[in-house]
Short mmCIF file of C-alpha atoms in Angstrom, two decimals:
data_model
loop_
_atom_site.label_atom_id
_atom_site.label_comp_id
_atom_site.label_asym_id
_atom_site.label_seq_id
_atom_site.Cartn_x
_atom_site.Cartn_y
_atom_site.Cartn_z
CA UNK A 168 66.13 129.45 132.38
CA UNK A 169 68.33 130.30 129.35
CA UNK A 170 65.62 130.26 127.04
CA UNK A 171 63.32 132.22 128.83
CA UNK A 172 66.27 134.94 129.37
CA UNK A 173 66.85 134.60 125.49
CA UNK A 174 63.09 135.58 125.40
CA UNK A 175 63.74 138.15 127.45
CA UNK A 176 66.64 139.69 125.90
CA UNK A 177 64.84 139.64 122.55
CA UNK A 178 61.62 141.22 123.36
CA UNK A 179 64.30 144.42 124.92
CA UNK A 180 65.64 144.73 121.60
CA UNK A 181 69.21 142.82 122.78
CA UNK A 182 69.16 140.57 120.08
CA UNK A 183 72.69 139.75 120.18
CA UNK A 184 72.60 139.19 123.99
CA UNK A 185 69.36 136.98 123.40
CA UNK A 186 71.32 134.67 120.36
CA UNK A 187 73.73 133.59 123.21
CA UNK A 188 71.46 132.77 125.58
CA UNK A 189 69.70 130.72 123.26
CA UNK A 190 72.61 128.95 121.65
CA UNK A 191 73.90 128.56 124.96
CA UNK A 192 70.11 126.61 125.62
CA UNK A 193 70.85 124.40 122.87
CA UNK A 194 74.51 123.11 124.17
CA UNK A 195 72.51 122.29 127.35
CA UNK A 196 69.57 120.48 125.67
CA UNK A 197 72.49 118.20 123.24
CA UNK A 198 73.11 116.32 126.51
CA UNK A 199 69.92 115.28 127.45
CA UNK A 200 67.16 116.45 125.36
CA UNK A 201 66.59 114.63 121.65
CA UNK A 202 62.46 115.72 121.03
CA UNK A 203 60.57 118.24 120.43
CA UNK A 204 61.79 120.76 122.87
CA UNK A 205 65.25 120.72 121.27
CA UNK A 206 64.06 120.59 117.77
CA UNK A 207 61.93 123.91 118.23
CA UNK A 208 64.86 125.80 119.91
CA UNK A 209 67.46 125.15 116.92
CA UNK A 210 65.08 126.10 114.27
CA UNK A 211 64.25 129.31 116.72
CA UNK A 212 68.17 130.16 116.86
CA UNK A 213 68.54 129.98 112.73
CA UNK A 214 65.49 132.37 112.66
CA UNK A 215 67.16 135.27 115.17
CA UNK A 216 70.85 134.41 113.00
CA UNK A 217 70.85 137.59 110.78
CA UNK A 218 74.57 137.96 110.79
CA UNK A 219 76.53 135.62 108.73
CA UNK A 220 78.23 135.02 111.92
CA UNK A 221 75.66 133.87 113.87
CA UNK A 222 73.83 131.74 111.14
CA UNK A 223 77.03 129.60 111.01
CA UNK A 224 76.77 128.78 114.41
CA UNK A 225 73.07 128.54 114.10
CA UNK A 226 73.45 126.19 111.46
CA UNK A 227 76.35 124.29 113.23
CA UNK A 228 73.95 123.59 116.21
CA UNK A 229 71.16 122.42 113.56
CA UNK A 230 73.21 119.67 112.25
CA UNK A 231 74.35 118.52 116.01
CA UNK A 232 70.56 118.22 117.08
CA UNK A 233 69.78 116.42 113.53
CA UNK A 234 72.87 114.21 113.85
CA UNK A 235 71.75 113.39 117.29
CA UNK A 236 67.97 112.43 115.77
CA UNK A 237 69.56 109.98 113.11
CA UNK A 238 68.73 112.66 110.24
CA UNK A 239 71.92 112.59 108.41
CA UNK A 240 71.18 114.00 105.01
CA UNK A 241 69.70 116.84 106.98
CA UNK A 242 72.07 117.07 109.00
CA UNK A 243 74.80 117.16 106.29
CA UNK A 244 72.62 119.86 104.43
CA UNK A 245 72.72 122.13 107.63
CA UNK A 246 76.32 121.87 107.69
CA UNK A 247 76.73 122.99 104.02
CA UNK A 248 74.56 125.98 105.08
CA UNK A 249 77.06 126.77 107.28
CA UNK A 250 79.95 125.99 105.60
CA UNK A 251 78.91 128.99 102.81
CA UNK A 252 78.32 131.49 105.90
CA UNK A 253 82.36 130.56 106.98
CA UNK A 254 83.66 131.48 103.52
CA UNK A 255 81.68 134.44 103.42
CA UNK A 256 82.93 135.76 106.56
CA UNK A 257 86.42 134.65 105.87
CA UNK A 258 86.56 132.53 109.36
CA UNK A 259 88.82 130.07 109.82
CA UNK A 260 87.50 128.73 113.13
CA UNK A 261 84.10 128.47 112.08
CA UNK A 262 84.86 126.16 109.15
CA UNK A 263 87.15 123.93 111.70
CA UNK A 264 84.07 123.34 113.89
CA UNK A 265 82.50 122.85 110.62
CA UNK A 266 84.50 120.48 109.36
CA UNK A 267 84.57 118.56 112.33
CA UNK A 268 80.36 118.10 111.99
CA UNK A 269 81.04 117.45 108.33
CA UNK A 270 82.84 114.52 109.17
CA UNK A 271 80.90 112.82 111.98
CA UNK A 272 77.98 113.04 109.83
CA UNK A 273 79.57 111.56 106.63
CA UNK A 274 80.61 108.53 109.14
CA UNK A 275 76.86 108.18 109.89
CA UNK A 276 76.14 108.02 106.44
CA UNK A 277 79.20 105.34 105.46
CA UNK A 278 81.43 108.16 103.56
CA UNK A 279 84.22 107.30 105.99
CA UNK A 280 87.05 108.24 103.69
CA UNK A 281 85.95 111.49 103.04
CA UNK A 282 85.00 112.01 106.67
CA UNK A 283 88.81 111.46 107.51
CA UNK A 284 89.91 113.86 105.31
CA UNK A 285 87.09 116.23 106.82
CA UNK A 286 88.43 116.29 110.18
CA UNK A 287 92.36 116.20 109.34
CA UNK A 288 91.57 119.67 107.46
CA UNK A 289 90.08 120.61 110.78
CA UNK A 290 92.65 119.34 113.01
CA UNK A 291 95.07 121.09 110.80
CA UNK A 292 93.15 124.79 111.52
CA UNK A 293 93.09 124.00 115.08
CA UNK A 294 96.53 123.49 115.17
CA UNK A 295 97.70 125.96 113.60
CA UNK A 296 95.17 128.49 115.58
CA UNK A 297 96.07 127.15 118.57
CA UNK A 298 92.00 125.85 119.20
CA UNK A 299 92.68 123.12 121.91
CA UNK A 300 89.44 122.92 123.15
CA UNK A 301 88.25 122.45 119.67
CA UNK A 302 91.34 120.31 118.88
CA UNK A 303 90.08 117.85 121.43
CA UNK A 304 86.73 116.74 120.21
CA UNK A 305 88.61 116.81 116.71
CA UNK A 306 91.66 114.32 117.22
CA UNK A 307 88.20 112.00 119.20
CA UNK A 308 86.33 112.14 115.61
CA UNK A 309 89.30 111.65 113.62
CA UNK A 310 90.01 108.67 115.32
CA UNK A 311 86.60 107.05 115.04
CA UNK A 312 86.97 107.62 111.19
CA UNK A 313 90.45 105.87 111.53
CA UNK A 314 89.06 103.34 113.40
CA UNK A 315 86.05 102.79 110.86
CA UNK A 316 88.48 102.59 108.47
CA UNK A 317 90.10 99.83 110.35
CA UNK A 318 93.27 101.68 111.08
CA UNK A 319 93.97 101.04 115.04
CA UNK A 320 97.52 101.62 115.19
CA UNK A 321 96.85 105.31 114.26
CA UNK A 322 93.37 105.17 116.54
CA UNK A 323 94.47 104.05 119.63
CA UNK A 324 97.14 106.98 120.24
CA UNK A 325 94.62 110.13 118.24
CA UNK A 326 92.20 108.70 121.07
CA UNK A 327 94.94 109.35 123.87
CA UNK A 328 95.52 112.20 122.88
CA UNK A 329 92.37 113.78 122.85
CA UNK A 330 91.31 112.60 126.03
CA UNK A 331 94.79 114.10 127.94
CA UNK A 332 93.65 117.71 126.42
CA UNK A 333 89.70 116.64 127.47
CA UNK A 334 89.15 118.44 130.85
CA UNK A 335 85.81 117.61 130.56
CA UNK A 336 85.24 114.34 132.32
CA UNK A 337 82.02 113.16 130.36
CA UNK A 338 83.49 114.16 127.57
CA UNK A 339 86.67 112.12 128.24
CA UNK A 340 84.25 109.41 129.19
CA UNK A 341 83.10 109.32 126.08
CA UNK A 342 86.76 109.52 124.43
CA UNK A 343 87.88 106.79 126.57
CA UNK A 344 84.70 104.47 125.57
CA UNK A 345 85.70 105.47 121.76
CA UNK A 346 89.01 104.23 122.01
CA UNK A 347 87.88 100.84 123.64
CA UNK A 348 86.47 100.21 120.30
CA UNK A 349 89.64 99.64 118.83
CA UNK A 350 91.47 98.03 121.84
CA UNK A 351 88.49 95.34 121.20
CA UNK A 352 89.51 95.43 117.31
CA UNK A 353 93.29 94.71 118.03
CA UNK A 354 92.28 91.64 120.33
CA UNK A 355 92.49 93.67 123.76
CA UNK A 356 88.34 92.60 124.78
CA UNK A 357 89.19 92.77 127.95
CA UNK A 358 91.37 95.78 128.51
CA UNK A 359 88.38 97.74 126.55
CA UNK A 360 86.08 96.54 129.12
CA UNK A 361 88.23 97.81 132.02
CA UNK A 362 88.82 101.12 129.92
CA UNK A 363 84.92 101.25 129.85
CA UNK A 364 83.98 100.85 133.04
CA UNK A 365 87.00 103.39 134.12
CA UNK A 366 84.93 105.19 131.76
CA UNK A 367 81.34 105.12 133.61
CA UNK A 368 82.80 105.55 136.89
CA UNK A 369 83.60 109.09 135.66
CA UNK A 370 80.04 110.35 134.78
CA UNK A 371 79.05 109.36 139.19
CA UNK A 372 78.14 112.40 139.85
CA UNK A 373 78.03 114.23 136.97
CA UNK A 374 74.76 115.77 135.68
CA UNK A 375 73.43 115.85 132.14
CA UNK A 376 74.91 112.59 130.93
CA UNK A 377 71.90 110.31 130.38
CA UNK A 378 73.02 109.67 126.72
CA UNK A 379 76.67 109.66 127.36
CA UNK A 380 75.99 106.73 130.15
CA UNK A 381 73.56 105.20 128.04
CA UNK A 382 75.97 104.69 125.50
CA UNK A 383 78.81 103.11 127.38
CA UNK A 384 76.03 101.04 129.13
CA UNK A 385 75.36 99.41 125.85
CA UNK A 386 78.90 99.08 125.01
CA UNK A 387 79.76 96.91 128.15
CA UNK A 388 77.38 94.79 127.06
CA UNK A 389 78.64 94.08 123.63
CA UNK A 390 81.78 94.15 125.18
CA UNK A 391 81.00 91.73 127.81
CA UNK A 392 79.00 89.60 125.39
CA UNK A 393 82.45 89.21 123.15
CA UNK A 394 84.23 88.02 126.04
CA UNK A 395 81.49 85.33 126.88
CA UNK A 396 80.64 87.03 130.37
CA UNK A 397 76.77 86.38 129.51
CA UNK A 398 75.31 86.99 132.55
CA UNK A 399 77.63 90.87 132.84
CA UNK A 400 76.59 91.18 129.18
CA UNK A 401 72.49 90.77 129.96
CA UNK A 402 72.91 92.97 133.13
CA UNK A 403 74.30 95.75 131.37
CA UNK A 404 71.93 95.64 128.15
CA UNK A 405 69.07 95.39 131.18
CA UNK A 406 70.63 98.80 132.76
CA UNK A 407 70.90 100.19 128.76
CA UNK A 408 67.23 99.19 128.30
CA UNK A 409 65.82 101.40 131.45
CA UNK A 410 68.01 104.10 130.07
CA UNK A 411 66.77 103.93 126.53
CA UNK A 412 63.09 104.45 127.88
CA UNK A 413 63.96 108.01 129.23
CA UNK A 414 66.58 108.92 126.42
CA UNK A 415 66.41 108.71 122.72
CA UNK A 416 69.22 107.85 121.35
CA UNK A 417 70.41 106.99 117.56
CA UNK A 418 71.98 103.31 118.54
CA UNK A 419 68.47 102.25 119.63
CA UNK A 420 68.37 99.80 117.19
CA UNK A 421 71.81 98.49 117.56
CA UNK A 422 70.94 97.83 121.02
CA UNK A 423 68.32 95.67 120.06
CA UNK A 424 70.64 94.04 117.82
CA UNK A 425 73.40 93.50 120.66
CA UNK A 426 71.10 91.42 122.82
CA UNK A 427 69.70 89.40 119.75
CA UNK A 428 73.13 88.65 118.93
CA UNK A 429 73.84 87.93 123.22
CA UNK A 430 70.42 85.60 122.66
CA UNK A 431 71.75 83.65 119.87
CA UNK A 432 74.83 83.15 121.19
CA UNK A 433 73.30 81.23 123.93
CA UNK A 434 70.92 79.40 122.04
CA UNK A 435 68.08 81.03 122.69
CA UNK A 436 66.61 80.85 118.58
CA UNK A 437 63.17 82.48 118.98
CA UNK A 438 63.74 85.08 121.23
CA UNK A 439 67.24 86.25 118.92
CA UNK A 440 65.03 85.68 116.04
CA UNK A 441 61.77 87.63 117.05
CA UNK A 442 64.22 90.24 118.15
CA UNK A 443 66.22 90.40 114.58
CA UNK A 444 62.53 90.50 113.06
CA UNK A 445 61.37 93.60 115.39
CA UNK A 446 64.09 95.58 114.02
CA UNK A 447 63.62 94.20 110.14
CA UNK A 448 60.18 95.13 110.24
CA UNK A 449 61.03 99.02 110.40
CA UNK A 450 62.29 101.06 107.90
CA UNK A 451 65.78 101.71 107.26
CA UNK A 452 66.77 104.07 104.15
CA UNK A 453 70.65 104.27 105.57
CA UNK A 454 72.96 100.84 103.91
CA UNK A 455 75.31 101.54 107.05
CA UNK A 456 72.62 100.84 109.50
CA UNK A 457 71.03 97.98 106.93
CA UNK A 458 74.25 96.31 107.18
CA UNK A 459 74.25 95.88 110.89
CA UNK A 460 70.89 94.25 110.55
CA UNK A 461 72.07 91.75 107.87
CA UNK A 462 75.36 91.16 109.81
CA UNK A 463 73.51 90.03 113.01
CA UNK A 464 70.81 87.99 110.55
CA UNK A 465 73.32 86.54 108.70
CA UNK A 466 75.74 85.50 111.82
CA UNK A 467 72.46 84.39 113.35
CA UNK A 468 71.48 82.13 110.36
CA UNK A 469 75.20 80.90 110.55
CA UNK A 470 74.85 79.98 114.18
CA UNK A 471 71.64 77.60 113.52
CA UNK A 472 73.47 76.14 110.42
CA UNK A 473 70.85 77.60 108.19
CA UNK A 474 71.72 79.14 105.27
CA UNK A 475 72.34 82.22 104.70
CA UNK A 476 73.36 82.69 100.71
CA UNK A 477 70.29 84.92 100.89
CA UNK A 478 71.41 87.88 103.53
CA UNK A 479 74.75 87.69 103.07
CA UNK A 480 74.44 87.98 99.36
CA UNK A 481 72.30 91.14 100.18
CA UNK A 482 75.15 92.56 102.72
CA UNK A 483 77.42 92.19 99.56
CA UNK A 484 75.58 94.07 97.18
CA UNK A 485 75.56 97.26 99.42
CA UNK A 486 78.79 96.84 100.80
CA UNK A 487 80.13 99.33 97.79
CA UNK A 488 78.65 102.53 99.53
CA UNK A 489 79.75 101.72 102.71
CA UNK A 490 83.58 103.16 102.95
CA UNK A 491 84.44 101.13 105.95
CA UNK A 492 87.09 98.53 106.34
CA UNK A 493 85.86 97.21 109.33
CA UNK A 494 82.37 95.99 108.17
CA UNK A 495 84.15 94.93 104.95
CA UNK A 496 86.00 92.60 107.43
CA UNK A 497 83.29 91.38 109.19
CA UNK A 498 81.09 90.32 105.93
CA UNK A 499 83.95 88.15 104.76
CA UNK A 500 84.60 86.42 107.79
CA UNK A 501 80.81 84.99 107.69
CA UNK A 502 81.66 84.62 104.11
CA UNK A 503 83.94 81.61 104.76
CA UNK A 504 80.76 79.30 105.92
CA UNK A 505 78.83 80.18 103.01
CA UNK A 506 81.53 79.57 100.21
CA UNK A 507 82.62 76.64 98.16
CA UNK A 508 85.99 75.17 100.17
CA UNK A 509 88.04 76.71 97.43
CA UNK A 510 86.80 79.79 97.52
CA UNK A 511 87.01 80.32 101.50
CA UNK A 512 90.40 79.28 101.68
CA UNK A 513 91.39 81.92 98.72
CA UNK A 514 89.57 84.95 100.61
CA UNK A 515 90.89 83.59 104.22
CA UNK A 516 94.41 83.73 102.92
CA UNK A 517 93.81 87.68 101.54
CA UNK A 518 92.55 88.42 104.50
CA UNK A 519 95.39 87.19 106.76
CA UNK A 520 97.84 88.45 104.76
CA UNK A 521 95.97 91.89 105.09
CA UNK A 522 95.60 91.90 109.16
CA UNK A 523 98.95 89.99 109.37
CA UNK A 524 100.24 93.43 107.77
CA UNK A 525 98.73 95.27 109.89
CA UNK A 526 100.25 93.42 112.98
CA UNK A 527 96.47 92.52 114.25
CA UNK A 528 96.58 88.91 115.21
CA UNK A 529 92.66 89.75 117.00
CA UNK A 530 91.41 89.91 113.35
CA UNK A 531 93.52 87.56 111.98
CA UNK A 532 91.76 84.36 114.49
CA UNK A 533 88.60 84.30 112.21
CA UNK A 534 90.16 83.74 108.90
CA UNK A 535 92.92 81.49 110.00
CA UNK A 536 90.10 79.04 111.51
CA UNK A 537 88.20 79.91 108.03
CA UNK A 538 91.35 78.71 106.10
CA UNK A 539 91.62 75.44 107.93
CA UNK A 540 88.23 74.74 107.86
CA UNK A 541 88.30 74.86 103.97
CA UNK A 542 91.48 73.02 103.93
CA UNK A 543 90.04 70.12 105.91
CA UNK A 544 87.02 69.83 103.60
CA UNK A 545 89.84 70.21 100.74
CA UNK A 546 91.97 67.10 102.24
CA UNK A 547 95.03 69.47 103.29
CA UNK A 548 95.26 68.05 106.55
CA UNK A 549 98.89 69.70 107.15
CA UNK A 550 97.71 73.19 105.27
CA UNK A 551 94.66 72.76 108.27
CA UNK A 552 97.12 71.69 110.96
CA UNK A 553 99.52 74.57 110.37
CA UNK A 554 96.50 77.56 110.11
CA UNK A 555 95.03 75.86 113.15
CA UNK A 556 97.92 75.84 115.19
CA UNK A 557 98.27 79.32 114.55
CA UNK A 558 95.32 80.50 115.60
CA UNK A 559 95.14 78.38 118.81
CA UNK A 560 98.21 80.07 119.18
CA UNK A 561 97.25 83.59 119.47
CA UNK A 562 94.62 82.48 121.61
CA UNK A 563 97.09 82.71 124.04
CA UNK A 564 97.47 86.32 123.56
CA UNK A 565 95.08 88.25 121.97
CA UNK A 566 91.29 87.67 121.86
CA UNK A 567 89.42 87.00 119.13
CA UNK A 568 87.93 90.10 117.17
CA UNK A 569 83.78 89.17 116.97
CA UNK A 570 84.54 85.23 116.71
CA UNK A 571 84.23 82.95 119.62
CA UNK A 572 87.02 81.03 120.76
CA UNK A 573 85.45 77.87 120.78
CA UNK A 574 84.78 78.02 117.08
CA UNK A 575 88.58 78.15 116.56
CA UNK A 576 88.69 75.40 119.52
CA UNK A 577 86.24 73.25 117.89
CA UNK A 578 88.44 73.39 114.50
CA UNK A 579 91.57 72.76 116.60
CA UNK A 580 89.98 69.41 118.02
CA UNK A 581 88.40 68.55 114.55
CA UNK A 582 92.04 68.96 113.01
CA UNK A 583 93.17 66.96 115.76
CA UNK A 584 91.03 63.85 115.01
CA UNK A 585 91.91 63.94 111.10
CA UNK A 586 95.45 63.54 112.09
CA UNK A 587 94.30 60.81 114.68
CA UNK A 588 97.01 62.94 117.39
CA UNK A 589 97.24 60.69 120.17
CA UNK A 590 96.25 62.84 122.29
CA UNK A 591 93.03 64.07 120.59
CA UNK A 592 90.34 62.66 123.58
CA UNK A 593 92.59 64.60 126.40
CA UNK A 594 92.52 67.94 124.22
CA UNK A 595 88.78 67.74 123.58
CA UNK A 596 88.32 66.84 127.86
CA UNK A 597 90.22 69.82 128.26
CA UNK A 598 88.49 72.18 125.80
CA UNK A 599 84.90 70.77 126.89
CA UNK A 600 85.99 71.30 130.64
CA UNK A 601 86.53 74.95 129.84
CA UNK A 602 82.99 75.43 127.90
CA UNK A 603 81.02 74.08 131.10
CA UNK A 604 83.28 76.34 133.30
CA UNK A 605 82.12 79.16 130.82
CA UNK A 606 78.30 77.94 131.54
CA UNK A 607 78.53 77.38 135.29
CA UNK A 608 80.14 80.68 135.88
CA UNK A 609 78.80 83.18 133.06
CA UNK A 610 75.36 81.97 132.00
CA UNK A 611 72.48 82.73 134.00
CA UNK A 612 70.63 78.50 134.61
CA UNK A 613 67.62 79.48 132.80
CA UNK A 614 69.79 79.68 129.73
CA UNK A 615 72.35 77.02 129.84
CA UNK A 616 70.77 74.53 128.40
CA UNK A 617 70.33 76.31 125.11
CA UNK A 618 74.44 77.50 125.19
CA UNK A 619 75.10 73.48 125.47
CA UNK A 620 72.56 72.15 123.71
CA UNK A 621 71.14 74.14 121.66
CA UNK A 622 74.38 75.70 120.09
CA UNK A 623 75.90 73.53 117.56
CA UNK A 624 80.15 74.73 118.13
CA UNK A 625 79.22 73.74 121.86
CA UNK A 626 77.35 70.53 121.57
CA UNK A 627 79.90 69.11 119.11
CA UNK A 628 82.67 69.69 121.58
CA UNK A 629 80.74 68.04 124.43
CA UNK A 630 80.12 65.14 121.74
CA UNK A 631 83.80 64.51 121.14
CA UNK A 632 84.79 64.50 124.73
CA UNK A 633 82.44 61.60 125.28
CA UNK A 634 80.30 64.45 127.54
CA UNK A 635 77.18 64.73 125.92
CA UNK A 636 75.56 62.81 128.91
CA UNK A 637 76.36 66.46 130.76
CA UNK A 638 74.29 67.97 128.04
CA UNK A 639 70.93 69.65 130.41
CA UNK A 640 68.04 67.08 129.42
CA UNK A 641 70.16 64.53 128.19
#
């Protein structure tokens, strides 16, 4: 309707009136439309922008729609465009909205540092302009960079308080769903799953939030996967698979990586493994988006105790042009399996002194079961005792940031029979008890006897509790 009253507008000489309508379209079409039809009506808008004005906007609304496509250096290109028609015109609201796009696409494209600084120049326009409408979306992007950057402390509260000045409810939705991410990367998995689905149950009944649901869709699963609710996990990825087949959407392929990472965690090897090669087998000219492939390879390799010198040396080499603390974090914990027992225990010590100072115990789980891991293979059964205690420890308060607690269970029982503790066969009874609870309760039958046999942290507990005869086919 908008765009044929645009079409109207124009061909009465009201070309002003019919730029509205059509930019007006184009808002409409960002929430559900990612083809054809959308990509015609933004190039149509930059062709009726004569005014510097209106080509800034025009522009502005380019680089949402290529953003939304996975286009980045396009994207970033139409924002530049604009950015020269905002000087021109001397307008400092225009270059906040600006500089808001500017950063969201440098995120996409791994320039994370500079897309903080992007958005705090906004931020500080909008302040002082008064733009708290604008000021809203803002603080949301500022605190993705922050988060990307692995700063959560700062995230968690930028998040709040862009979704108290969101009025909005998809768009606080989609706030609230942003902020989970860092709740999960502090250690609070399951709060971020509550947040998420107090998320979702704000789009019922909203219209023109296909994409918006689709994304929180996918992030219950991931979220659910973390927290070893397997069956909640596949249901959601299910629901986000339907949705994906009537919306385009730019984490397509990190769904696909989400349930071959759900697959491998339950020892399902060729279906995690045909998935990882689906998504290998297409092109991929963005390192940020590479490095989520070799991530999920690499932890996949790690799972099957294959090695994986090969991926994760690849991950390394590209790591330099991603600016992002978080995946930084993530490479090194897979790291520790791959390294000589000298060398793990050196980078698991950095890296707990780095999370420790940043009072995230969540993060810290991975590299303090690293650390004794290397110092058992090193013959420093206290030094393993000690970092093993202390991650069993926070176990009891945070959970573990992309690390399964029965890996750091598994070293706490293996630490336990080098010290021949007398009470080494109850502990691993208790810990095994817990994994089949976890398999009785959260993975679907058809699967189970891949999560106990198949997966090698889970058969080795069953193994030193005397249970292997529990094992499905034994």
């Amino acid at each position: 309707f908008l765009e044929a009253a645009s079409r109207i507008e124009a061909d009465a000489g009201r070309p002003d009136s019919a730029f509205r309508l059509q930019a007006s379209a184009i808002r409409l079409l960002q929430g559900f439309d990612s083809g054809t039809r959308h990509d015609a009506a933004t190039l149509r808008l930059i062709d009726m922008a004569h005014a510097p004005e209106a080509q800034a906007e025009a522009q502005t609304l380019r680089a949402v729609f290529l953003h939304i496509v996975n286009r980045p250096t396009e994207s970033l290109a139409a924002v530049e465009q604009g950015e020269r028609f905002a000087v021109l015109i001397h307008d400092d609201a225009v270059m906040a909205r600006l500089l808001n796009m500017r950063g969201i696409v440098l995120r996409r494209l791994g320039r994370v540092g500079e897309a903080r600084v992007a958005h705090e120049r906004g931020i500080e326009i909008e302040r002082r302009l008064g733009l708290q409408a604008d000021l809203a979306a803002s603080l949301n992007n500022l605190a993705l960079a922050l988060m990307e950057l692995d700063e959560h402390a700062p995230a968690v509260p930028t998040f709040e308080e862009s979704a108290r000045l969101q009025h909005d409810l998809p768009t606080r939705a989609r706030v609230l769903n942003n902020m989970s991410i860092s709740l999960e990367e502090t250690g609070g998995a399951m709060a971020a799953l509550k947040t998420r689905q107090n998320a979702l149950a704000l789009l019922v009944g909203q219209e023109g939030v296909a994409a918006i649901r689709l994304n929180i869709t996918h992030s219950l699963g991931a979220n659910a996967r973390q927290l070893l609710r397997f069956d909640e996990a596949l249901r959601w990825l299910d629901q986000a698979d339907e949705m994906s087949r009537e919306v385009h959407h730019w984490r397509a392929e990190d769904l696909v990586l989400q349930r071959a990472l759900l697959l491998t965690e339950l020892g399902q090897w060729s279906a995690a493994d045909d998935l990882l090669s689906r998504v290998e087998g297409e092109a991929q000219p963005l390192d940020a988006l590479r490095m989520g492939r070799l991530l999920a390879r690499a932890r996949y390799k790690l799972r099957r105790r294959i090695d994986a010198g090969d991926v994760l040396a690849e991950a390394a080499r590209i790591l330099p042009t991603i600016d992002e603390r978080r995946t930084t974090r993530r490479l090194h914990s897979l790291q520790l399996t791959a390294l000589a027992p000298q060398a793990a225990l050196e980078l698991a010590r950095r890296e707990i002194a780095l999370e420790a100072a940043r009072g995230n115990e969540g993060s810290q789980i991975a590299f303090l079961v690293g650390a004794a891991n290397a110092s058992l293979q090193l013959g420093c059964i206290a030094e393993a005792q000690a970092f093993s205690e202390r991650a069993t420890a926070m176990l009891d308060r945070v959970w573990p940031v992309e690390f399964s607690p029965f890996d750091a269970l598994l070293t706490h029982l293996e630490v336990l029979q080098a010290t021949h503790h007398p009470d080494r066969s109850q502990a691993a009874g208790e810990v095994a008890t817990k994994l089949l609870r976890i398999a009785a309760d959260q993975v679907p039958e058809p699967y189970r006897g891949g999560f106990l046999r198949g997966h090698p942290t889970h058969r080795t507990i069953l193994r030193l509790a005397g249970m292997e005869r529990l094992l499905p086919g034994a």
